[in-house]
Short mmCIF file of N, CA and C in Angstrom, two decimals:
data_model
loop_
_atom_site.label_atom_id
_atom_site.label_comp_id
_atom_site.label_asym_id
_atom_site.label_seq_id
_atom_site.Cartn_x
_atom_site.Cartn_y
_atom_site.Cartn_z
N UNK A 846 7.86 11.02 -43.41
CA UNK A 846 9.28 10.79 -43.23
C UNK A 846 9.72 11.38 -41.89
N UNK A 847 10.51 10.63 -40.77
CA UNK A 847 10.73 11.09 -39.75
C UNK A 847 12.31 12.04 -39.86
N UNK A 848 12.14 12.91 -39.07
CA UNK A 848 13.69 13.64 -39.01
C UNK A 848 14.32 13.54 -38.14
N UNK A 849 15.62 12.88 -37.64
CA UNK A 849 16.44 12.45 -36.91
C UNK A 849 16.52 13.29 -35.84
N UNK A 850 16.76 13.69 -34.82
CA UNK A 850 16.77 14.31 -33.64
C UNK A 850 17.94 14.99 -33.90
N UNK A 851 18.86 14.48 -34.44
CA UNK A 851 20.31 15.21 -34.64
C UNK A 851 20.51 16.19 -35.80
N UNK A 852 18.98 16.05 -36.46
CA UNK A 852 18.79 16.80 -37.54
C UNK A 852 17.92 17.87 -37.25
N UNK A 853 17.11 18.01 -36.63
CA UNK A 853 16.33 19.01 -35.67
C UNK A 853 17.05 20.23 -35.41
N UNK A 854 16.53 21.69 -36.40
CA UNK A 854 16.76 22.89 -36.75
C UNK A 854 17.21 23.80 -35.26
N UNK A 855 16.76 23.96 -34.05
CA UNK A 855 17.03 24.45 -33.24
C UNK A 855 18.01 23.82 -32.40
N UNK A 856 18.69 24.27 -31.31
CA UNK A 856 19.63 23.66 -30.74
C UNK A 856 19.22 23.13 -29.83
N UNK A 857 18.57 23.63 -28.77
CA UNK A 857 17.99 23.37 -27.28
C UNK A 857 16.76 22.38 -27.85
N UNK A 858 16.03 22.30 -28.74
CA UNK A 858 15.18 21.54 -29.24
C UNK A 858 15.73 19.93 -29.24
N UNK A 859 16.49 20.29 -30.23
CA UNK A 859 17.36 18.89 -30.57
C UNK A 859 17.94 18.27 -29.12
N UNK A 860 18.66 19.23 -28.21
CA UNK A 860 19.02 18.53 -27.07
C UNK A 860 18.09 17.87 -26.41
N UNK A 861 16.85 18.84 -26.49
CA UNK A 861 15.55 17.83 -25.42
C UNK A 861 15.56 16.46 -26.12
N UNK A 862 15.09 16.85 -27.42
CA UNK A 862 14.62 15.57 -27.97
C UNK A 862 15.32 14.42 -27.91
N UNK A 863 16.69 14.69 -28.36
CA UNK A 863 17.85 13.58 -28.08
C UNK A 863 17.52 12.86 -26.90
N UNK A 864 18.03 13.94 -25.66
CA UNK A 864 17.74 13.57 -24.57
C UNK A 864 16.32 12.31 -24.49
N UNK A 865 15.17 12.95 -24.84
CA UNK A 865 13.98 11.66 -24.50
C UNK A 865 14.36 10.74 -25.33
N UNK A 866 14.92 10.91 -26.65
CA UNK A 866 14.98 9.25 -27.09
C UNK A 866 15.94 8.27 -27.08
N UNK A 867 17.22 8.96 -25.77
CA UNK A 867 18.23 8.31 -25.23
C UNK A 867 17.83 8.03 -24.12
N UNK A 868 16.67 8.43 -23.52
CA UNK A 868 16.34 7.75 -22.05
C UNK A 868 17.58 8.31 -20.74
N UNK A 869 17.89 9.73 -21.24
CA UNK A 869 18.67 10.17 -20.47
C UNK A 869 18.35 11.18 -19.76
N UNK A 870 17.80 10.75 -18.71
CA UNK A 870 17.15 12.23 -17.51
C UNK A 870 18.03 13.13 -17.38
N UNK A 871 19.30 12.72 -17.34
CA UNK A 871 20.31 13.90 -17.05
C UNK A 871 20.44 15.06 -17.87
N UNK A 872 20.56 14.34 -18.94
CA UNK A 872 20.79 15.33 -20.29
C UNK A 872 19.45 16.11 -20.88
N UNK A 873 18.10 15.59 -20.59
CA UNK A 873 16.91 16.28 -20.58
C UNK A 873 16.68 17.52 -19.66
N UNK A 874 17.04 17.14 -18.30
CA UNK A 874 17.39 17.82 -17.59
C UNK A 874 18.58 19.14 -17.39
N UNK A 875 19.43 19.08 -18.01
CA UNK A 875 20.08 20.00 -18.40
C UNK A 875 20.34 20.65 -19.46
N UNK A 876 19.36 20.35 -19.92
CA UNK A 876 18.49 21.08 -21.44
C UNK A 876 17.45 21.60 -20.89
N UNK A 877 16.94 21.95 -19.68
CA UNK A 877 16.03 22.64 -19.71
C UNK A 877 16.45 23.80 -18.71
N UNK A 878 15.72 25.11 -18.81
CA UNK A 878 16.24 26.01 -18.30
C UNK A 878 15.89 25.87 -16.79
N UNK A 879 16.12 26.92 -16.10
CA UNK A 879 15.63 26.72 -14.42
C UNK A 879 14.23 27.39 -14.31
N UNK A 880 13.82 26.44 -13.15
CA UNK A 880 11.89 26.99 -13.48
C UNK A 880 11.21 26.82 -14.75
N UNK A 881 11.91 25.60 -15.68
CA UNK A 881 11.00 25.03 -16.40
C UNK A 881 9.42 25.28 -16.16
N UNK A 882 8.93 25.06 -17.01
CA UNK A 882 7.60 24.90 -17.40
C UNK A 882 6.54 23.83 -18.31
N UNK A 883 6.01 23.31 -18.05
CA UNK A 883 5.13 22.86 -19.43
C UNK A 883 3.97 22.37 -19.20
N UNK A 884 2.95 22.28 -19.97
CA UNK A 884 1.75 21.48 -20.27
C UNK A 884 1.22 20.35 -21.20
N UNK A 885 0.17 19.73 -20.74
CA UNK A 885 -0.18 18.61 -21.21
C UNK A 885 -1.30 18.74 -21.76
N UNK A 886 -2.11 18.85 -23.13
CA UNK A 886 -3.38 18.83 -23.46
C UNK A 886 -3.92 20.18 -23.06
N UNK A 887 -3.26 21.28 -23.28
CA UNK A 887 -3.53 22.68 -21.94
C UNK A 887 -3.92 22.71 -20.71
N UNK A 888 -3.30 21.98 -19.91
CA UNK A 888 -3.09 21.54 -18.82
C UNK A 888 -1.97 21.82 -18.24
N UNK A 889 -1.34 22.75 -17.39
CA UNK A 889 -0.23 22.75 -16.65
C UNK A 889 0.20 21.89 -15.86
N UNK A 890 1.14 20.95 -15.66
CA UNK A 890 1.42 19.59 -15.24
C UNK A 890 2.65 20.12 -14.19
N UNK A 891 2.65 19.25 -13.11
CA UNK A 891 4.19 19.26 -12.54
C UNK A 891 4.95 18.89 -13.56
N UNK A 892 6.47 19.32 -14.21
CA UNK A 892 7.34 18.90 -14.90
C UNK A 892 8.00 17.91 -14.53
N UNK A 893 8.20 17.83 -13.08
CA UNK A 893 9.25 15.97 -12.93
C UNK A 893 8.09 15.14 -12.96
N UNK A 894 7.49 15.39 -12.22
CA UNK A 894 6.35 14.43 -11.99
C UNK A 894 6.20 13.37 -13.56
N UNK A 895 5.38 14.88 -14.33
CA UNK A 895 4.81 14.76 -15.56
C UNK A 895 5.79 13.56 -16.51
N UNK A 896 7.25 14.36 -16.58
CA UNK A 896 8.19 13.51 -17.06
C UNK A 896 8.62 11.92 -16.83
N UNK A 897 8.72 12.24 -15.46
CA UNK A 897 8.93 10.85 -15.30
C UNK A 897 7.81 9.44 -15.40
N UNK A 898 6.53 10.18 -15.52
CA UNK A 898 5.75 8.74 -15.70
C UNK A 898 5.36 8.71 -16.97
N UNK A 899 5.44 10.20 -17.99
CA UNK A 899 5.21 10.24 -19.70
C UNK A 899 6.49 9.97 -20.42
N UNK A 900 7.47 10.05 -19.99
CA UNK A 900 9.00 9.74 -20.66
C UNK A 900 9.77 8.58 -19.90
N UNK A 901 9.89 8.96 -18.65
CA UNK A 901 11.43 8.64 -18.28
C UNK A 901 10.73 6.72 -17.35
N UNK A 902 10.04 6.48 -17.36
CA UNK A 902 9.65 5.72 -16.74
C UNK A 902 8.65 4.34 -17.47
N UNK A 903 8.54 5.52 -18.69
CA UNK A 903 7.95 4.38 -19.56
C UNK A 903 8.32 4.28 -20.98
N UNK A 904 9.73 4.67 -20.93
CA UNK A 904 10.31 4.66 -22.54
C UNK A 904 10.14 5.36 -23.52
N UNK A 905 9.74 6.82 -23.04
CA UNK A 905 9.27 7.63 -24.54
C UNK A 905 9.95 7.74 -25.54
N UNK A 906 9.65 7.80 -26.27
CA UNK A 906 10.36 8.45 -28.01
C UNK A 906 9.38 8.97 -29.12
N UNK A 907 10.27 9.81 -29.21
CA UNK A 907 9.79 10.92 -30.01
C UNK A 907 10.09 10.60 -31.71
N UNK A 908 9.35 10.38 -32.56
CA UNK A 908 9.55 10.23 -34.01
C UNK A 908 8.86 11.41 -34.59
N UNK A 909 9.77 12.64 -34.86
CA UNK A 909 9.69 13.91 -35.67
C UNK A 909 9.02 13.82 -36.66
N UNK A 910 8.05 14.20 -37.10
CA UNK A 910 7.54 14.24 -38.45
C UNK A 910 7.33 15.32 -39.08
N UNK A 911 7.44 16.74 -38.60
CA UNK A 911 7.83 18.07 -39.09
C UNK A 911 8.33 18.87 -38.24
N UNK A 912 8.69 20.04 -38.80
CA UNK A 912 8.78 20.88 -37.75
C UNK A 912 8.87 22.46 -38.24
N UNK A 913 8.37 23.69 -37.34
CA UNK A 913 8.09 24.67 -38.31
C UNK A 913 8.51 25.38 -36.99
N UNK A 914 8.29 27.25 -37.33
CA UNK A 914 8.49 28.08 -36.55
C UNK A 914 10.50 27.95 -36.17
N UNK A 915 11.05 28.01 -36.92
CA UNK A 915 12.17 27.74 -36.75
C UNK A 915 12.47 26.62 -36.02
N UNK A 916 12.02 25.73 -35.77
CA UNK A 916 12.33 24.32 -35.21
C UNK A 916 11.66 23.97 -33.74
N UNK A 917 10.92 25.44 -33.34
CA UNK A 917 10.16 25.58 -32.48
C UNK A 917 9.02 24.61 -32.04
N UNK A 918 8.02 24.64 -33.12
CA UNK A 918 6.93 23.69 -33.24
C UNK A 918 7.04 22.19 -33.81
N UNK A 919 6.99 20.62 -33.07
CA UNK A 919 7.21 19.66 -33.82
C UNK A 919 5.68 19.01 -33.84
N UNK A 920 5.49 18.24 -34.46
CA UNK A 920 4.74 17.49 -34.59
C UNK A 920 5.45 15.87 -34.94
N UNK A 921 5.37 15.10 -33.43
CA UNK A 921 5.76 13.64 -33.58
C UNK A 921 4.60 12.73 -33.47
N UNK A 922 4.92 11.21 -34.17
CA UNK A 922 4.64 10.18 -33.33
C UNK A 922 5.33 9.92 -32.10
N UNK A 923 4.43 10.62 -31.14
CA UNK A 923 5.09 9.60 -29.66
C UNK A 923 4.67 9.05 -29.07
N UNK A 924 5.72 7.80 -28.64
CA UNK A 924 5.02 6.51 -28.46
C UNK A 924 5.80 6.06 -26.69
N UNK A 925 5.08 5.76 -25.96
CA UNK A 925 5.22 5.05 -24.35
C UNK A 925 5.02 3.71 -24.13
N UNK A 926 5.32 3.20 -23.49
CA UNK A 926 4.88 1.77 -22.54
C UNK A 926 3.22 1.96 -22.06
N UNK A 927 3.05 3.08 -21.56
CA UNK A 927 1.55 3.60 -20.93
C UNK A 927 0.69 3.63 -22.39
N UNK A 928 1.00 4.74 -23.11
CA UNK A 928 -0.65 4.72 -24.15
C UNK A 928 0.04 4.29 -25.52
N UNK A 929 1.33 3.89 -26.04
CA UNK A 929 1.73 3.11 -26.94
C UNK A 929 1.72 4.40 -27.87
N UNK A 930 1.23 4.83 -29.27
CA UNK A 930 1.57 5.53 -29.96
C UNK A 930 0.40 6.52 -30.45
N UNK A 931 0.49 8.17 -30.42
CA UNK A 931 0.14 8.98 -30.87
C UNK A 931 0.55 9.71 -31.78
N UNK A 932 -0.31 10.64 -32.51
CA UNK A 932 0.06 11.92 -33.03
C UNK A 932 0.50 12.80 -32.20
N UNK A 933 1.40 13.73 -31.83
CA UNK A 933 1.91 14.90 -30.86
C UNK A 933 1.92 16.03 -31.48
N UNK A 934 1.45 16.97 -30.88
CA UNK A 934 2.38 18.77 -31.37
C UNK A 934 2.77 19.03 -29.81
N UNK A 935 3.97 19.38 -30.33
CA UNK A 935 5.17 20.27 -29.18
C UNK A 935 5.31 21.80 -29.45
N UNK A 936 5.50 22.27 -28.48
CA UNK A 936 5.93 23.77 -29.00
C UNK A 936 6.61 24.38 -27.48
N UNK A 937 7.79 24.57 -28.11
CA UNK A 937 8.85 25.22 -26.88
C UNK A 937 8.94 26.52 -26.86
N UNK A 938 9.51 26.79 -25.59
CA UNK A 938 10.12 28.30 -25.76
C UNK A 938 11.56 28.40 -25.23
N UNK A 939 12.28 29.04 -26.00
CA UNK A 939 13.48 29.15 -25.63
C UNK A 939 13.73 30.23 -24.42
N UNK A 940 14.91 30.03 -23.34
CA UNK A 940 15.63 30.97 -22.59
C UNK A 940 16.77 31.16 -22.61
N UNK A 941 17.72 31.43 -23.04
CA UNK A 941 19.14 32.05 -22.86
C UNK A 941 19.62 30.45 -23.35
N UNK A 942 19.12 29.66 -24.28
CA UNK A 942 19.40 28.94 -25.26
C UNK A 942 19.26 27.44 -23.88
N UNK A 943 18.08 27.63 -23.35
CA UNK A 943 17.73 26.26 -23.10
C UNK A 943 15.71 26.34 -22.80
N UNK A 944 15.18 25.39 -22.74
CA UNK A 944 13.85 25.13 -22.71
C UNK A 944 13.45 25.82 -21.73
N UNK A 945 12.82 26.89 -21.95
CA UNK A 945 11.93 27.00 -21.01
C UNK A 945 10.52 26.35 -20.57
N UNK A 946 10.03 26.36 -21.41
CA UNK A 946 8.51 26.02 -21.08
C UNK A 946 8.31 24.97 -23.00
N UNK A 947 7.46 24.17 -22.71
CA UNK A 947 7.05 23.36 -23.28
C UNK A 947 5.48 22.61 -23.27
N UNK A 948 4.98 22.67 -24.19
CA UNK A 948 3.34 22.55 -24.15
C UNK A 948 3.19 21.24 -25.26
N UNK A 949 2.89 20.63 -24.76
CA UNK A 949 2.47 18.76 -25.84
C UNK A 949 1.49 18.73 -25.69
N UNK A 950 0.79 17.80 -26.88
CA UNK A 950 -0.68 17.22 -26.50
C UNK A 950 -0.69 16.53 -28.15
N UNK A 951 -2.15 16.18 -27.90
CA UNK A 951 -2.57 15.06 -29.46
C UNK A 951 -3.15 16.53 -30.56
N UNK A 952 -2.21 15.85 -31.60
CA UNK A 952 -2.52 16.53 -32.77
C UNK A 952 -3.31 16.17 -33.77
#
């Protein structure tokens, strides 16, 4: 059963997520703290870079399918234009109530 993005336990969580499955750079973007961070597969990635050709460029969305650690850790189907649909685990960290750093890969 997927959980709505607007239903998503943390705050800054829910904003990212919203954000990718509205296709809104802006609002992703200002959900995340300054000097973001994140990785890919444990891989440290440029963050615009990374974003714009895994999200913002090829339609990502995120379909929630749990989430634990206070809303911290998700595990989605996410699905692109580029590799079409996976299993995901996410796991954020919060800063002064926006994203700091963020680590994805196949679950």
């Amino acid at each position: 059963m997927t959980i709505p993005a607007d239903r998503l336990s943390h705050p800054a969580v829910r904003d990212l997520v919203t954000a990718i499955n509205g296709h809104d750079e802006q609002a992703f973007f200002a959900a995340l703290a300054p000097g973001a961070t994140m990785s890919d597969d444990g891989s440290d990635r440029d963050l615009r870079e990374w974003c714009e050709r895994e999200i913002f460029a090829t339609r990502g969305h995120m379909d929630v399918q749990s989430e634990a650690d206070g809303g911290l850790s998700l595990v989605a189907n996410y699905r692109n234009d580029t590799w079409e649909e996976m299993r995901t685990h996410w796991q954020f960290t919060i800063e002064d109530g926006k994203v700091s750093r963020f680590e994805t890969g196949q679950a």
